[in-house]
Amino acid sequence: DAGVIQSPRHEVTEMGQEVTLRCKPISGHNSLFWYRQTMMRGLELLIYFNNNVPIDDSGMPEDRFSAKMPNASFSTLKIQPSEPRDSAVYFCASSPKGPANTNTIYFGEGSWLTVV
Amino acid sequence: GESVGLHLPTLSVQEGDNSIINCAYSNSASDYFIWYKQESGKGPQFIIDIRSNMDKRQGQRVTVLLNKTVKHLSLQIAATQPGDSAVYFCAERRFGNEKLTFGTGTRLTIIP
């Protein structure tokens, strides 16, 4: 079975450019998460969706970040304009169940973003 | 601040020995504690979880122990193998909330 699919796997962009990260969750999963990982801050939850609806976006750093989930099989995380401090690995993850039991979250392989 | 943290950033273990990775937490309201494994270049992968009303849970070659008195969590890996080399994260969650809060991670290195 295909896991969570993220694209691009690697991106290098210049400061000020728009960055769009894409995610296809595992089919049938109804929760989707965007995490960011850095050496300094570890794994941070940015936002998560349940049934395509954003539930908690308190981790989104600032207005430069936005996330959408137009349907059950696709989500985007956009950074505009990008800054060097946004350099990180961005993980998308999905889980099959609602709030009752979501300890098993399936992560993609990440999008490695470098902003120069 | 973080509600979970790890005692050691790195741990080296001889192949075949048992590994013990520790985690301290501060939030008594957590309902679940979870261990994830992250191999180099990959996303974290679920290993095992334990509910806060339990003190021990066993999986395949892994055991998680929970000591609520001292707010301590540990992951024991039996007969460590080279494939166990990874960064291990503990995480916590509250029932009804899908948000997982991760600790900083411990890098486990297996010595041949």
XYZ file of C-alpha atoms in Angstrom:
228
model
C 0.000 0.000 0.000
C 1.186 3.518 -0.751
C 2.034 5.559 2.275
C 1.741 9.296 2.692
C 3.181 10.927 -0.413
C 4.880 14.281 -0.235
C 6.340 16.511 -2.898
C 8.806 17.929 -3.521
C 11.272 15.818 -1.535
C 13.873 18.539 -1.685
C 13.593 22.202 -2.524
C 16.067 25.030 -2.460
C 14.599 28.467 -2.969
C 15.586 32.063 -2.572
C 14.337 34.236 0.227
C 11.095 35.952 -0.728
C 9.920 33.221 -3.074
C 6.696 31.323 -2.605
C 6.989 27.690 -1.583
C 4.214 25.142 -1.942
C 4.500 21.724 -0.348
C 2.065 19.000 -1.326
C 0.706 15.970 0.404
C -1.427 12.997 -0.513
C -2.603 11.158 2.633
C -3.226 7.456 2.831
C -6.534 6.605 1.216
C -9.317 6.302 3.767
C -7.544 8.321 6.429
C -9.598 11.207 7.680
C -7.045 13.160 9.687
C -4.090 15.007 8.181
C -1.241 16.702 9.979
C 1.556 19.060 8.959
C 4.662 18.939 11.170
C 7.930 20.858 10.925
C 11.227 19.443 12.166
C 14.356 21.438 12.967
C 17.373 20.732 15.124
C 16.544 23.596 17.425
C 12.830 23.030 17.914
C 12.353 19.370 17.135
C 9.014 18.183 15.755
C 6.318 20.826 15.908
C 2.716 20.441 14.850
C 1.766 23.266 12.521
C -1.837 22.386 11.712
C -4.142 19.428 11.466
C -7.343 18.678 9.586
C -10.150 16.288 10.341
C -12.436 15.402 7.438
C -10.808 18.223 5.427
C -11.642 20.835 8.067
C -8.801 22.647 9.896
C -9.124 21.827 13.586
C -6.047 23.350 15.174
C -3.756 25.816 13.432
C -2.214 27.256 16.587
C 1.192 25.969 15.527
C 1.297 27.913 12.283
C 4.179 30.338 12.794
C 2.693 33.435 11.233
C 0.613 34.777 8.396
C 3.236 33.765 5.871
C 2.136 30.169 6.360
C -1.141 28.802 5.073
C -2.525 25.300 4.622
C -5.445 23.963 2.669
C -7.160 20.641 2.208
C -9.575 20.952 -0.703
C -10.449 17.264 -0.661
C -9.743 14.064 1.227
C -6.776 13.135 -0.943
C -4.783 16.349 -1.150
C -3.346 19.068 1.041
C -0.921 21.935 0.550
C 1.269 23.959 2.869
C 2.284 27.296 1.434
C 4.917 29.744 2.626
C 4.811 33.204 1.100
C 7.215 34.925 1.256
C 9.773 32.381 2.419
C 12.602 33.284 4.797
C 15.855 31.490 5.692
C 14.470 30.599 9.136
C 11.782 28.522 7.392
C 14.474 26.023 6.383
C 13.378 22.706 7.874
C 11.946 19.323 7.049
C 8.197 19.515 6.650
C 6.305 16.301 7.305
C 2.798 15.483 6.316
C 1.083 12.683 8.222
C -2.313 11.038 8.254
C -4.272 8.808 10.577
C -7.270 6.557 10.029
C -9.427 7.386 12.982
C -11.087 10.288 14.691
C -10.238 11.688 18.101
C -10.860 8.395 19.891
C -7.564 6.797 18.944
C -4.988 8.570 16.837
C -1.714 7.538 18.388
C -0.803 5.764 15.162
C 0.028 8.583 12.801
C 1.618 7.655 9.500
C 4.276 10.097 8.347
C 5.486 10.795 4.857
C 9.184 11.000 4.098
C 9.223 14.758 4.378
C 9.951 17.760 2.204
C 13.427 19.139 2.867
C 13.249 22.895 2.407
C 16.257 25.196 2.248
C 15.700 28.923 1.892
C 18.820 30.870 0.961
C 7.292 24.847 26.675
C 7.595 21.132 25.991
C 5.599 18.742 28.089
C 7.934 15.818 27.367
C 11.704 15.650 27.384
C 14.483 13.094 27.203
C 17.322 12.467 29.615
C 20.044 11.843 27.050
C 20.497 13.035 23.490
C 22.603 10.001 22.468
C 22.875 6.383 23.507
C 25.328 3.755 22.248
C 24.586 0.088 22.810
C 26.396 -3.089 21.868
C 24.586 -5.213 19.336
C 22.648 -7.930 21.124
C 22.362 -5.997 24.380
C 19.159 -4.452 25.638
C 18.575 -0.723 25.144
C 16.721 1.539 27.534
C 15.642 4.967 26.360
C 14.188 7.289 28.956
C 11.757 10.160 28.838
C 10.474 12.553 31.476
C 7.195 14.351 31.220
C 5.624 17.182 33.151
C 1.965 17.083 32.150
C -0.066 14.891 34.475
C -3.098 15.397 32.238
C -1.637 13.335 29.395
C -3.751 10.297 28.574
C -1.417 8.521 26.183
C 2.317 8.237 25.847
C 3.723 7.113 22.573
C 7.123 6.127 21.200
C 8.157 6.850 17.635
C 11.282 5.816 15.753
C 12.849 7.947 13.042
C 15.455 6.472 10.745
C 17.796 8.715 8.828
C 16.048 10.498 5.954
C 12.624 9.164 6.849
C 9.564 10.237 8.742
C 8.835 9.052 12.279
C 7.268 5.632 12.628
C 4.953 4.502 15.429
C 6.426 1.866 17.734
C 4.181 1.446 20.738
C 1.895 3.408 23.014
C 0.640 3.156 26.553
C -2.392 4.610 28.208
C -1.847 6.586 31.376
C -3.802 4.085 33.481
C -1.282 1.352 32.663
C 2.271 0.894 33.900
C 3.615 -1.569 31.360
C 2.942 -2.632 27.821
C 4.838 -5.089 25.660
C 5.223 -5.367 21.945
C 7.537 -7.276 19.695
C 11.008 -6.871 21.291
C 9.877 -3.618 22.894
C 8.454 -2.800 26.297
C 7.242 0.548 27.510
C 7.185 1.306 31.220
C 5.296 4.191 32.760
C 5.975 5.489 36.259
C 3.413 8.138 37.017
C 4.822 8.798 40.476
C 8.015 10.270 39.061
C 6.542 11.127 35.650
C 8.942 8.894 33.809
C 8.568 6.827 30.674
C 10.993 4.330 29.226
C 11.330 2.255 26.092
C 13.191 -1.003 26.363
C 14.423 -2.732 23.235
C 15.495 -6.329 23.678
C 18.456 -7.821 21.803
C 19.277 -4.627 19.949
C 19.947 -5.035 16.246
C 21.669 -2.755 13.716
C 18.251 -1.869 12.304
C 17.342 -0.312 15.629
C 19.738 2.562 14.973
C 17.534 5.641 14.820
C 16.296 8.627 16.774
C 13.589 7.727 19.258
C 10.933 10.195 20.301
C 8.469 10.051 23.110
C 5.202 11.915 22.634
C 2.088 12.590 24.640
C -1.549 13.060 23.776
C -4.746 13.847 25.588
C -7.867 11.861 24.914
C -10.129 13.569 22.414
C -7.300 15.677 21.029
C -5.438 14.399 17.986
C -2.435 16.609 18.641
C 0.756 14.750 19.533
C 3.440 16.698 21.392
C 6.881 15.258 20.746
C 9.994 15.341 22.892
C 13.441 16.205 21.571
C 14.617 12.693 20.720
C 17.420 10.286 21.642
C 19.789 9.004 18.978
C 20.451 5.295 19.453
C 23.644 3.970 17.906
C 24.339 0.244 17.740
C 27.938 -0.840 18.143
C 28.758 -3.983 16.119
